[in-house]
XYZ file of C-alpha atoms in Angstrom:
763
model
C -0.039 -0.109 -0.036
C 2.967 2.354 0.062
C 2.258 3.490 -3.495
C -1.107 4.593 -2.501
C 0.246 6.155 0.569
C 3.005 8.103 -1.545
C 0.224 9.972 -3.165
C -0.592 11.767 -0.173
C 2.334 13.988 -0.794
C 0.035 15.760 -3.440
C -2.722 16.130 -1.228
C -2.084 19.744 -0.494
C -2.199 20.640 -3.982
C -5.609 18.950 -4.599
C -7.697 22.025 -3.676
C -5.682 24.140 -6.040
C -5.859 21.755 -8.698
C -9.760 21.381 -8.015
C -10.060 25.182 -8.761
C -7.841 24.971 -11.886
C -9.810 22.045 -13.288
C -13.217 23.609 -12.291
C -12.213 26.621 -14.428
C -10.783 24.521 -17.240
C -14.010 22.505 -17.406
C -16.328 25.559 -17.542
C -14.264 27.226 -20.370
C -14.660 24.180 -22.374
C -18.095 22.958 -21.223
C -19.795 23.367 -24.690
C -17.345 21.323 -26.533
C -17.359 17.549 -26.939
C -14.339 15.994 -25.028
C -13.906 13.180 -27.284
C -11.138 15.288 -29.055
C -8.796 14.245 -26.179
C -8.928 10.669 -26.719
C -9.051 10.722 -30.541
C -6.001 13.146 -30.393
C -4.109 10.865 -28.412
C -4.410 8.092 -31.193
C -2.498 10.129 -33.747
C 0.954 9.873 -34.579
C 3.557 11.894 -32.486
C 4.343 14.048 -35.614
C 0.710 15.482 -35.377
C 0.528 16.226 -31.759
C 1.842 18.883 -29.519
C 4.078 16.652 -27.922
C 4.721 18.571 -24.440
C 0.928 19.002 -23.775
C -0.275 15.356 -24.872
C 2.598 13.621 -23.206
C 2.338 15.661 -19.884
C -0.351 13.232 -18.474
C 1.731 10.147 -19.284
C 4.862 11.755 -17.691
C 2.841 12.816 -14.587
C 1.817 9.409 -14.223
C 5.420 7.959 -14.281
C 6.395 10.302 -11.818
C 3.710 9.401 -9.377
C 4.281 5.599 -10.037
C 8.151 5.602 -10.095
C 9.235 8.956 -8.732
C 12.865 8.090 -8.183
C 13.372 6.512 -11.793
C 10.817 8.770 -13.686
C 14.083 10.212 -15.726
C 15.037 6.719 -17.028
C 11.585 6.676 -19.245
C 10.864 8.274 -22.676
C 7.150 8.367 -23.701
C 6.482 8.515 -27.357
C 3.232 8.160 -29.415
C 2.575 5.951 -32.159
C -0.473 5.086 -34.521
C -2.938 2.337 -33.718
C -2.210 -0.957 -35.696
C -5.289 -1.485 -38.026
C -7.629 0.434 -35.510
C -6.279 -1.633 -32.384
C -4.556 -0.053 -29.432
C -0.703 -0.888 -29.341
C 2.225 -0.457 -27.023
C 6.028 -0.933 -27.294
C 8.925 -1.283 -25.058
C 12.246 -0.840 -26.021
C 15.701 0.358 -24.592
C 17.793 3.039 -26.484
C 20.710 5.461 -25.302
C 20.219 4.093 -21.719
C 16.405 5.079 -21.572
C 13.484 2.872 -21.562
C 11.260 4.006 -24.406
C 7.566 3.493 -23.800
C 5.358 3.811 -27.069
C 1.551 3.735 -27.417
C -1.226 4.988 -29.380
C -2.706 6.972 -26.361
C -1.862 7.596 -22.541
C -3.431 4.287 -21.485
C -1.280 2.171 -24.048
C 1.783 4.015 -22.793
C 0.885 3.372 -19.126
C 0.436 -0.304 -20.054
C 4.062 -0.563 -21.610
C 5.262 1.018 -18.339
C 3.326 -1.708 -16.283
C 4.520 -4.407 -18.652
C 8.013 -3.308 -18.285
C 7.904 -3.128 -14.529
C 6.235 -6.529 -14.165
C 8.582 -8.540 -16.667
C 11.863 -6.763 -16.616
C 12.172 -5.665 -12.933
C 9.536 -8.122 -11.258
C 7.598 -5.465 -9.737
C 4.137 -5.564 -8.642
C 1.283 -2.584 -7.959
C -1.669 -3.787 -6.271
C -4.451 -2.504 -4.058
C -3.272 -4.939 -1.248
C 0.587 -4.162 -1.299
C 3.150 -3.217 -4.128
C 6.709 -4.300 -4.560
C 8.757 -1.645 -6.556
C 12.204 -2.239 -5.301
C 13.969 -0.961 -8.511
C 17.605 -1.047 -9.153
C 19.392 2.146 -9.490
C 20.345 1.010 -12.892
C 17.128 -0.192 -14.496
C 17.293 -3.509 -16.647
C 17.462 -3.030 -20.490
C 15.137 -4.424 -22.849
C 17.197 -6.860 -25.170
C 14.453 -6.743 -27.829
C 11.721 -4.503 -28.613
C 8.422 -5.674 -27.519
C 5.143 -5.068 -29.079
C 1.628 -5.833 -28.127
C -1.634 -5.005 -29.876
C -4.857 -5.370 -27.824
C -7.477 -7.633 -29.479
C -10.173 -5.541 -27.727
C -11.389 -2.151 -28.804
C -12.571 -1.703 -25.256
C -11.290 -2.552 -21.807
C -14.234 -1.563 -19.505
C -14.162 -1.127 -15.606
C -16.471 -0.738 -12.721
C -19.826 -1.636 -11.705
C -22.635 0.757 -10.286
C -22.174 -1.195 -6.829
C -18.402 -0.564 -6.954
C -19.165 3.066 -6.324
C -20.660 2.197 -3.018
C -19.333 -1.059 -1.539
C -15.755 0.291 -2.097
C -15.590 4.104 -3.372
C -18.607 5.771 -1.156
C -15.841 7.983 0.640
C -12.980 8.229 -1.845
C -11.451 11.537 -2.380
C -9.121 12.610 -5.156
C -6.027 11.188 -3.754
C -7.578 7.765 -3.751
C -9.042 8.180 -7.123
C -5.798 9.449 -8.679
C -4.290 6.430 -7.575
C -7.031 4.014 -9.067
C -6.884 6.069 -12.312
C -3.096 5.454 -12.566
C -3.695 1.361 -11.937
C -6.441 1.555 -14.349
C -4.368 3.070 -17.187
C -1.521 0.866 -16.309
C -4.044 -2.237 -16.618
C -5.406 -1.350 -19.880
C -8.617 0.303 -19.097
C -9.989 2.774 -21.497
C -13.670 2.622 -20.780
C -14.557 3.314 -17.268
C -17.896 3.969 -15.797
C -18.109 7.506 -14.356
C -20.987 8.066 -12.008
C -19.630 10.508 -9.291
C -21.409 13.730 -8.973
C -24.418 13.058 -10.921
C -26.717 13.921 -8.034
C -25.955 17.676 -8.952
C -27.185 17.078 -12.500
C -30.444 15.551 -11.236
C -30.900 18.469 -8.934
C -30.565 21.116 -11.578
C -32.843 19.238 -13.906
C -35.696 18.943 -11.463
C -35.227 22.587 -10.031
C -35.487 23.849 -13.668
C -38.599 22.118 -13.688
C -40.172 23.931 -10.741
C -39.255 21.201 -7.939
C -37.610 22.620 -4.796
C -34.801 21.149 -2.542
C -37.331 20.248 -0.161
C -39.252 18.272 -2.805
C -35.828 16.518 -3.440
C -35.176 15.394 0.126
C -37.438 12.340 -0.426
C -35.866 11.485 -3.455
C -31.769 11.528 -3.053
C -30.448 8.760 -1.136
C -27.440 8.918 1.365
C -23.826 8.655 -0.162
C -23.660 4.993 0.569
C -26.655 4.063 -1.390
C -26.388 5.835 -4.718
C -25.780 2.832 -6.784
C -29.306 1.630 -5.861
C -30.991 5.207 -6.233
C -28.989 5.628 -9.626
C -30.598 2.109 -10.779
C -34.050 3.056 -9.533
C -34.176 0.635 -6.714
C -34.744 3.095 -3.669
C -35.503 6.690 -2.772
C -34.177 8.571 0.077
C -32.619 5.900 2.013
C -29.719 7.295 4.123
C -30.903 10.847 3.391
C -31.374 13.612 2.960
C -28.495 14.433 1.150
C -26.679 17.608 1.789
C -26.119 20.094 -1.008
C -22.517 20.306 0.017
C -22.020 16.842 -0.796
C -23.567 17.407 -4.283
C -21.350 20.407 -4.871
C -17.958 18.783 -3.738
C -18.678 15.555 -5.774
C -19.538 17.463 -8.823
C -16.050 19.110 -8.630
C -14.644 15.625 -7.879
C -16.285 14.212 -10.962
C -14.507 17.075 -12.913
C -11.019 16.057 -11.593
C -11.809 12.345 -12.362
C -12.971 13.000 -16.002
C -9.977 15.314 -16.804
C -7.424 12.718 -15.631
C -9.171 9.916 -17.528
C -9.644 11.743 -20.619
C -6.071 13.170 -20.514
C -4.827 9.500 -20.617
C -6.983 8.764 -23.385
C -9.830 6.946 -21.578
C -13.303 7.414 -22.851
C -15.563 7.469 -19.559
C -19.221 6.392 -19.635
C -21.603 8.928 -18.326
C -25.243 8.184 -16.669
C -28.318 9.067 -18.638
C -32.052 9.281 -17.602
C -33.673 5.858 -16.764
C -37.230 7.419 -15.896
C -36.531 7.368 -12.230
C -38.511 10.786 -10.830
C -38.833 12.009 -7.597
C -41.830 11.224 -5.522
C -43.014 14.833 -5.603
C -43.117 14.898 -9.352
C -46.638 13.202 -9.057
C -47.855 16.124 -7.141
C -46.047 18.698 -9.602
C -47.143 17.006 -12.667
C -50.283 15.178 -12.050
C -51.093 14.465 -15.511
C -47.850 12.489 -15.884
C -48.104 8.764 -16.623
C -46.069 7.198 -13.695
C -45.616 3.642 -12.880
C -44.715 2.410 -9.539
C -42.032 -0.551 -8.974
C -40.603 -2.135 -5.929
C -37.335 -3.520 -5.091
C -38.479 -6.979 -3.861
C -40.617 -5.161 -1.229
C -37.423 -4.072 0.518
C -38.005 -0.403 0.374
C -41.054 1.970 -0.555
C -42.157 2.270 -3.937
C -40.288 4.381 -6.447
C -41.742 6.226 -9.441
C -40.757 5.602 -12.945
C -41.959 7.854 -15.673
C -43.630 5.981 -18.532
C -41.473 6.051 -21.707
C -44.783 6.914 -23.679
C -45.041 9.953 -21.699
C -43.818 12.972 -23.788
C -41.811 14.268 -20.747
C -39.588 11.195 -20.760
C -37.764 12.180 -23.845
C -37.727 15.875 -22.675
C -36.218 15.286 -19.169
C -33.973 12.720 -20.895
C -32.767 15.324 -23.251
C -32.421 17.838 -20.190
C -30.334 15.591 -18.412
C -27.942 14.746 -21.163
C -27.617 18.536 -21.939
C -26.990 19.634 -18.290
C -24.393 16.759 -17.869
C -22.529 17.907 -21.180
C -22.416 21.254 -19.847
C -20.812 20.172 -16.634
C -18.648 17.301 -17.634
C -18.309 17.270 -21.407
C -18.871 13.867 -23.231
C -17.188 10.857 -25.022
C -20.718 10.003 -26.287
C -21.168 6.905 -23.948
C -24.148 6.804 -21.586
C -25.130 4.200 -19.109
C -28.915 3.492 -18.462
C -30.442 0.447 -16.636
C -34.137 0.809 -16.558
C -35.046 -2.671 -14.862
C -32.248 -3.400 -12.754
C -33.684 -6.105 -10.417
C -37.180 -4.702 -11.143
C -39.641 -6.705 -13.105
C -40.983 -4.691 -16.086
C -44.984 -4.155 -15.695
C -45.378 -6.127 -18.996
C -43.560 -8.806 -20.829
C -45.360 -7.642 -24.229
C -42.476 -7.342 -26.921
C -44.055 -3.974 -28.354
C -44.135 -2.570 -24.884
C -40.549 -3.493 -24.104
C -39.116 -2.460 -27.687
C -41.035 1.066 -27.059
C -39.127 1.352 -23.541
C -35.940 0.560 -25.198
C -36.389 2.976 -28.191
C -37.466 5.809 -25.778
C -34.607 5.628 -23.413
C -32.055 5.782 -26.324
C -34.209 8.529 -27.913
C -33.779 10.519 -24.760
C -29.853 10.196 -25.120
C -29.890 10.954 -28.858
C -32.044 13.975 -28.658
C -29.158 15.602 -26.804
C -26.250 13.827 -28.211
C -26.802 12.501 -32.047
C -23.439 10.536 -31.290
C -24.827 8.783 -28.135
C -23.992 4.986 -27.655
C -25.949 3.172 -24.892
C -23.867 0.982 -22.579
C -26.415 -1.323 -20.897
C -25.760 -4.045 -18.222
C -26.602 -7.511 -19.389
C -27.437 -8.365 -15.531
C -31.141 -8.232 -15.665
C -31.135 -11.196 -18.285
C -29.436 -13.336 -15.806
C -31.157 -12.021 -12.734
C -34.873 -12.153 -13.801
C -34.060 -15.055 -16.479
C -37.556 -16.248 -15.893
C -39.004 -13.132 -17.281
C -36.413 -12.175 -19.940
C -36.901 -15.015 -22.638
C -35.793 -14.670 -26.115
C -38.675 -12.384 -27.572
C -38.462 -10.122 -24.420
C -34.627 -9.785 -24.700
C -34.832 -9.418 -28.468
C -37.467 -6.716 -28.254
C -35.283 -4.826 -25.724
C -32.210 -4.854 -27.857
C -33.511 -4.640 -31.388
C -35.072 -1.071 -30.496
C -31.507 0.242 -30.790
C -29.259 0.437 -33.647
C -26.695 -2.142 -33.638
C -23.757 0.457 -33.538
C -25.571 2.526 -30.791
C -25.627 -0.067 -27.975
C -23.014 -2.200 -26.329
C -24.002 -4.947 -23.798
C -21.846 -5.642 -20.551
C -21.915 -9.439 -20.016
C -21.478 -8.775 -16.297
C -20.676 -12.238 -15.061
C -18.903 -13.836 -17.884
C -16.660 -16.058 -15.889
C -19.573 -17.866 -14.184
C -22.892 -16.940 -15.814
C -22.108 -16.037 -19.540
C -25.171 -14.712 -20.907
C -23.697 -14.420 -24.266
C -23.953 -18.031 -24.969
C -27.733 -18.105 -24.170
C -28.659 -15.118 -26.250
C -26.749 -15.716 -29.674
C -24.204 -13.155 -28.449
C -26.758 -10.663 -27.611
C -28.502 -11.085 -31.097
C -26.034 -8.897 -33.040
C -25.190 -6.196 -30.501
C -21.566 -5.461 -29.873
C -20.805 -6.870 -26.154
C -18.084 -7.077 -23.582
C -16.829 -10.134 -21.628
C -16.389 -9.221 -17.765
C -15.343 -10.694 -14.552
C -17.833 -9.860 -11.860
C -16.065 -11.901 -9.023
C -17.109 -10.049 -5.740
C -20.429 -9.448 -4.262
C -21.022 -6.753 -1.702
C -17.332 -6.371 -0.573
C -17.312 -9.575 1.290
C -13.839 -10.434 2.672
C -13.061 -13.871 1.447
C -10.497 -15.679 -0.819
C -12.446 -16.650 -3.901
C -12.304 -16.753 -7.782
C -12.409 -18.871 -10.696
C -8.760 -18.653 -11.682
C -8.738 -21.428 -14.489
C -11.601 -19.822 -16.279
C -10.416 -16.389 -16.002
C -6.909 -17.700 -17.646
C -8.697 -19.421 -20.486
C -12.327 -18.299 -21.096
C -11.609 -14.768 -22.583
C -9.504 -16.169 -25.269
C -11.787 -19.071 -25.940
C -14.639 -16.442 -26.464
C -12.535 -14.224 -28.588
C -12.007 -17.436 -31.002
C -15.426 -18.758 -30.626
C -17.405 -19.368 -34.005
C -20.729 -17.776 -32.199
C -18.648 -15.011 -30.418
C -21.027 -12.385 -32.339
C -19.431 -8.725 -32.089
C -17.167 -9.409 -28.940
C -15.685 -5.957 -28.794
C -14.176 -5.808 -25.082
C -12.999 -7.155 -21.988
C -13.501 -5.896 -18.450
C -14.026 -5.930 -14.675
C -17.329 -5.407 -13.088
C -16.758 -6.291 -9.522
C -19.298 -5.024 -6.835
C -16.310 -4.198 -4.520
C -12.425 -4.179 -5.217
C -9.419 -4.119 -2.870
C -9.371 -7.629 -2.361
C -8.094 -10.956 -3.965
C -5.325 -8.861 -5.952
C -4.328 -12.163 -8.005
C -7.700 -12.555 -9.491
C -7.642 -8.926 -10.746
C -3.882 -8.982 -12.246
C -4.620 -12.269 -13.835
C -7.684 -11.048 -15.520
C -6.109 -7.890 -16.817
C -3.580 -10.018 -18.364
C -6.149 -10.985 -21.013
C -6.274 -7.306 -22.134
C -3.218 -7.487 -24.355
C -3.330 -11.007 -25.621
C -5.544 -13.272 -27.672
C -4.421 -16.698 -26.203
C -5.033 -18.469 -22.983
C -2.657 -17.962 -19.882
C -0.554 -20.900 -19.110
C -1.622 -20.601 -15.280
C 1.257 -22.634 -13.533
C 4.100 -20.545 -15.151
C 2.116 -17.256 -14.591
C 1.463 -18.017 -10.830
C 5.155 -18.398 -10.448
C 5.906 -15.081 -12.302
C 2.977 -13.569 -9.940
C 4.752 -14.735 -6.651
C 8.045 -13.584 -7.648
C 6.549 -9.936 -8.732
C 4.536 -9.750 -5.465
C 7.088 -10.899 -2.842
C 10.243 -9.689 -4.785
C 11.920 -12.878 -4.855
C 11.482 -16.639 -5.990
C 10.396 -19.156 -3.258
C 9.355 -22.559 -3.622
C 6.922 -22.751 -0.709
C 5.189 -19.637 -1.751
C 4.638 -21.205 -5.292
C 3.262 -24.414 -3.614
C 1.015 -22.377 -1.441
C -0.485 -20.472 -4.568
C -0.765 -23.868 -6.486
C -3.010 -25.037 -3.588
C -4.965 -21.811 -3.407
C -5.671 -22.409 -7.033
C -7.419 -25.563 -6.583
C -9.125 -24.676 -3.445
C -10.487 -21.161 -2.783
C -9.640 -20.160 -6.551
C -11.391 -23.060 -8.131
C -14.980 -22.502 -6.640
C -17.369 -22.584 -9.447
C -20.429 -23.580 -7.146
C -20.991 -20.605 -4.685
C -21.486 -17.030 -5.984
C -18.867 -15.530 -4.021
C -17.055 -18.042 -1.821
C -17.800 -19.187 1.697
C -18.156 -16.229 4.243
C -17.559 -16.653 8.089
C -20.296 -17.583 10.595
C -18.599 -14.966 12.677
C -20.132 -12.425 10.644
C -23.743 -13.860 10.943
C -26.553 -12.931 13.263
C -26.010 -15.502 15.900
C -27.452 -18.886 15.442
C -26.830 -22.423 15.849
C -27.692 -22.940 12.062
C -24.317 -23.295 9.843
C -25.789 -20.560 7.672
C -27.885 -17.353 8.623
C -29.195 -14.179 6.824
C -26.554 -13.114 4.491
C -23.708 -15.541 5.650
C -23.217 -18.822 3.886
C -20.313 -21.008 5.020
C -20.475 -24.073 2.657
C -17.199 -25.102 1.485
C -16.537 -26.298 -2.046
C -13.034 -27.601 -1.138
C -11.489 -29.395 1.740
C -10.701 -26.903 4.402
C -7.983 -28.975 5.391
C -6.313 -28.504 2.329
C -6.371 -24.616 2.748
C -4.354 -25.311 6.054
C -1.594 -26.893 3.870
C -1.536 -23.741 1.984
C -1.041 -21.903 5.266
C 1.761 -24.129 6.051
C 3.548 -23.444 2.849
C 2.909 -19.691 2.989
C 3.953 -19.435 6.486
C 7.117 -21.524 5.802
C 8.366 -18.598 3.362
C 7.827 -16.044 6.190
C 11.554 -15.666 7.099
C 12.403 -15.174 3.229
C 9.677 -12.830 2.428
C 8.268 -11.079 5.440
C 9.570 -7.717 4.196
C 7.436 -7.713 1.296
C 4.111 -5.709 1.412
C 2.358 -8.369 -0.852
C 3.357 -11.333 1.394
C 2.372 -9.230 4.660
C -1.012 -8.794 3.258
C -1.436 -12.327 1.857
C -0.205 -14.049 5.109
C -2.792 -11.932 7.190
C -5.309 -12.873 4.340
C -4.828 -16.426 4.344
C -4.571 -16.656 8.173
C -7.748 -14.796 8.445
C -9.490 -17.302 5.850
C -8.172 -20.387 7.706
C -9.410 -18.825 11.132
C -12.657 -17.715 9.576
C -13.535 -21.144 8.068
C -12.584 -22.841 11.510
C -15.190 -20.640 13.319
C -17.972 -22.956 11.830
C -16.330 -26.037 13.404
C -16.394 -24.228 16.677
C -19.913 -23.026 16.063
C -21.224 -26.564 15.087
C -19.475 -27.963 18.270
C -21.524 -25.517 20.782
C -24.346 -26.043 18.723
C -23.981 -29.908 19.542
C -23.234 -29.065 23.240
C -26.505 -27.127 23.346
C -28.368 -30.277 21.959
C -26.814 -32.417 24.576
C -27.710 -30.000 27.254
C -23.961 -29.840 28.259
C -23.548 -26.679 29.722
C -19.779 -27.041 30.803
C -18.913 -27.924 27.224
C -20.962 -25.050 25.814
C -19.328 -22.649 28.071
C -15.834 -23.877 27.072
C -16.488 -23.837 23.335
C -18.591 -20.376 23.212
C -15.524 -18.938 25.084
C -12.975 -20.356 22.573
C -15.332 -18.798 19.871
C -15.072 -15.318 21.505
C -11.367 -15.770 21.808
C -11.040 -16.377 18.079
C -12.993 -13.421 17.143
C -10.543 -11.586 19.451
C -7.570 -13.049 17.525
C -9.004 -12.376 14.199
C -9.395 -8.739 15.136
C -5.842 -8.342 16.227
C -4.418 -9.949 13.272
C -6.384 -7.637 10.818
C -5.502 -4.741 12.868
C -1.803 -5.179 11.424
C -3.332 -4.381 7.745
C -4.769 -0.996 6.863
C -7.104 -2.686 4.347
C -8.992 -4.358 7.075
C -9.612 -1.450 9.455
C -13.329 -0.382 10.054
C -11.904 3.060 11.447
C -10.379 3.822 8.076
C -13.937 3.413 6.514
C -15.862 5.125 9.054
C -13.420 8.210 9.304
C -13.214 8.576 5.716
C -16.998 8.780 5.704
C -16.812 11.386 8.528
C -14.268 13.475 6.612
C -16.687 14.610 3.963
C -18.919 16.323 6.514
C -19.049 20.127 6.596
C -20.959 20.096 10.053
C -21.507 17.681 12.692
C -24.777 16.677 11.437
C -23.286 15.724 8.069
C -20.659 13.769 9.724
C -23.265 11.697 11.800
C -25.119 11.185 8.599
C -22.392 9.823 6.790
C -21.161 7.524 9.525
C -24.675 6.342 9.916
C -24.560 5.459 6.086
C -21.202 3.877 6.409
C -22.043 1.651 9.499
C -25.465 0.705 7.875
C -24.272 -0.453 4.499
C -21.770 -3.015 5.979
C -24.137 -4.434 8.605
C -27.918 -4.258 8.307
C -27.928 -2.572 4.904
C -31.406 -1.346 5.571
C -33.548 -1.042 8.569
C -33.692 -3.388 11.557
C -35.816 -5.577 9.749
C -33.700 -5.646 6.417
C -33.809 -8.638 4.130
C -30.102 -7.558 3.115
C -28.516 -7.710 6.423
C -24.804 -9.010 6.174
C -24.963 -8.829 2.313
C -22.065 -6.546 2.521
C -20.445 -8.063 5.473
C -17.018 -7.507 6.270
C -14.361 -9.206 8.244
C -12.511 -6.193 9.712
C -10.576 -5.249 12.768
C -13.059 -3.198 14.780
C -16.168 -4.566 13.097
C -15.158 -8.121 14.770
C -14.696 -6.690 18.168
C -17.098 -3.907 18.038
C -20.099 -5.504 16.462
C -19.695 -9.173 15.888
C -18.024 -10.382 19.102
C -20.815 -8.180 20.972
C -23.723 -9.533 19.399
C -22.203 -13.165 19.846
C -21.662 -12.427 23.547
C -25.197 -11.516 24.058
C -26.334 -14.881 22.301
C -23.985 -17.071 24.655
C -25.248 -15.121 27.529
C -28.840 -15.706 26.571
C -28.258 -19.493 25.774
C -26.290 -20.007 29.042
C -28.820 -18.586 31.074
C -31.680 -20.707 29.518
C -29.685 -23.781 29.823
C -28.950 -23.257 33.328
C -32.664 -23.088 33.983
C -33.279 -26.155 31.972
C -35.218 -24.177 29.473
C -35.140 -24.183 25.547
C -34.048 -21.032 23.807
C -36.347 -19.079 21.636
C -34.326 -17.958 18.473
C -37.181 -15.687 17.205
C -37.352 -13.825 20.578
C -33.380 -13.555 20.500
C -33.573 -12.058 16.864
C -36.151 -9.506 17.969
C -34.027 -8.309 20.845
C -30.748 -8.228 18.837
C -32.420 -6.202 16.003
C -32.625 -3.380 18.294
C -29.125 -3.664 19.422
C -27.730 -3.744 15.984
C -29.834 -0.770 14.983
C -28.458 1.160 17.961
C -25.057 0.338 16.780
C -25.638 1.580 13.346
C -26.848 4.832 14.795
C -23.857 5.134 17.362
C -20.529 6.903 17.208
C -17.852 5.134 19.160
C -14.521 5.541 17.480
C -12.451 2.698 15.841
C -8.691 2.889 15.048
C -7.791 3.934 11.503
C -4.175 3.146 12.036
C -2.518 -0.263 12.102
C -1.216 -1.845 15.072
C 1.186 -4.525 15.336
C 3.367 -6.305 12.835
C 1.576 -8.553 10.338
C 3.848 -11.459 10.012
C 4.690 -11.957 13.770
C 1.039 -11.767 14.674
C 0.192 -14.448 11.947
C 2.983 -16.454 13.078
C 1.594 -16.195 16.582
C -1.731 -17.352 15.127
C -0.265 -20.187 13.328
C 1.369 -21.490 16.576
C -1.826 -21.364 18.646
C -4.251 -22.680 15.847
C -2.527 -24.904 13.362
C -2.352 -28.231 15.208
C -5.967 -27.435 16.707
C -7.591 -26.868 13.529
C -5.968 -29.846 11.634
C -6.990 -32.079 14.289
C -10.623 -30.677 14.139
C -10.933 -31.408 10.339
C -9.131 -34.898 10.951
C -11.650 -35.702 13.409
C -14.869 -35.269 11.143
């Protein structure tokens, strides 16, 4: 994480930069920003070299500040319309060439990975560069087979990015560029556009209080699932994030990316029905989890009018690259399955974009076709897609590594589409992935006879900052059209991540490959019963603990990775990985302990119940202390980042409530989504999960002592109130690490290794 931390050196300049960018954006607000990405594709002879290479050189200085002078950046043309990069040594310099900033940044990443054996990830980086950089013996030239390399999911903007500032965004944009991303979703700051559009139609800020959600719930507000939850949203938030969006877009476009902006979906404020009583509104509900929201019928003349206003206002504020996202029925069932009805809706959504921007292309998530597959049969899907010209719509096959809908829709019936790895749901903390599929399936799809108009590859995680190996592996596909030979790739990965070769580490990764990274059954890997609302059941609420691998085999991976600790302990990547693997082993073992004290209860053995429940509490405390050594696992960092956006004490309190709520109950105390976004974080373990379990143990012990059965429903009703109280409380949690990762992990290994092995062998 040192690379991310080093960006803080530039934090003092961010406000000045913000003002500069704001002025720049206003000066060019009526011009189309696509010229920046188009210009980057021209030959260096036709470019203003100083201006066009500055964003690239600035990136190089941020990534390798002590070695930036060793690199030279040059522009070259595309190869037959495809992005290209080159790496070459010349006159003691490393020459990085590409057709735009993303390509040159990818060249830099290629050089760092394969010539200096470096690694840059969310969860630890290895950049121990020698004073004299290695030469490139022979020029490297790579051409991407994909026009688009897409990034992000609506949900990522909340499960991970809710509280990001410019410093954190700047790091991410550099990571995106180095990994070949050229088509990022860009949703930040859009509420300010909604506000101006609806105020221009006569609605007031008071009217909009029942519309805008709180900052942790924007994704589901934007997708039309809910109104107002976590609000009311302060105007200060809208203003600050409109400015932040301008910084984000300026940087992305400066590197040659084409960001995707949101379009109108028909979602209107509840007050709209009173202001415009003649409007044709339809109610929809997100599985009865929140109150109804109102959608303007596409047949209503105001639909295209508002959609046009929205795009026009957005272009004024942010410019455009002519790419727009709109998902009208995300996890909401349409009111009719009639093909004519669905065709008409799709047509009007597109018209609302094209009315303001004739060059508009609609980027649509294909998630609805999987999520509501009982509704979306062939006639309905074709009706939705055929309403829009083929060259004006691109479909995101959202979960290609597990549920590839392109194979069930004849490659989306002629529409261009993008192959994506979804991977993570809700930001759950667990080791999980489909490693062999990610290494081979993109190339197979690329050469498939029925691939249709496969035009891109990408990442659509609900949350990031976890399982770094899966994301590095996935983006290896961006610049190749052949499968990845995984055994040798993993050996190279461990060397890059840990800074040196180590046979035990290689063996650990191979075991992980066939255990946690071979799960093709569950949707996101097993979670830990520690994070579940207390119960004797193995699974509860949003927590599922079923394993698709032998947990004992994961302990063998732990043995091997721990055996490498003396050799690799100085590596950031190793420090994170040994903590993460230790956490996973302990999280799995928690189910063993839980099932043991459940048996104790059934046998009415109070002494054994007290013993095993005490072991469970001790396990939670040990996990908390282990995770406290890594900043990526700190609850306090999440909460304090949320509060940092508040300009008043009330705003800070509101944002903290949003942050606490999302990762626990998600909604109110009766929420169906509780624990959906559960996290194994230091602070959350001791401050929430442990206290919840302790109350359960106290209740069960008291009942057993009286010779009475427990009533789970009675306990659940009581604990709901305590959970809601925690969501609305404000006790502080550390946002700085405590302890050293490797020594604490070694301590846990000595304490638990043999006990865990004996437990599994006794089954």
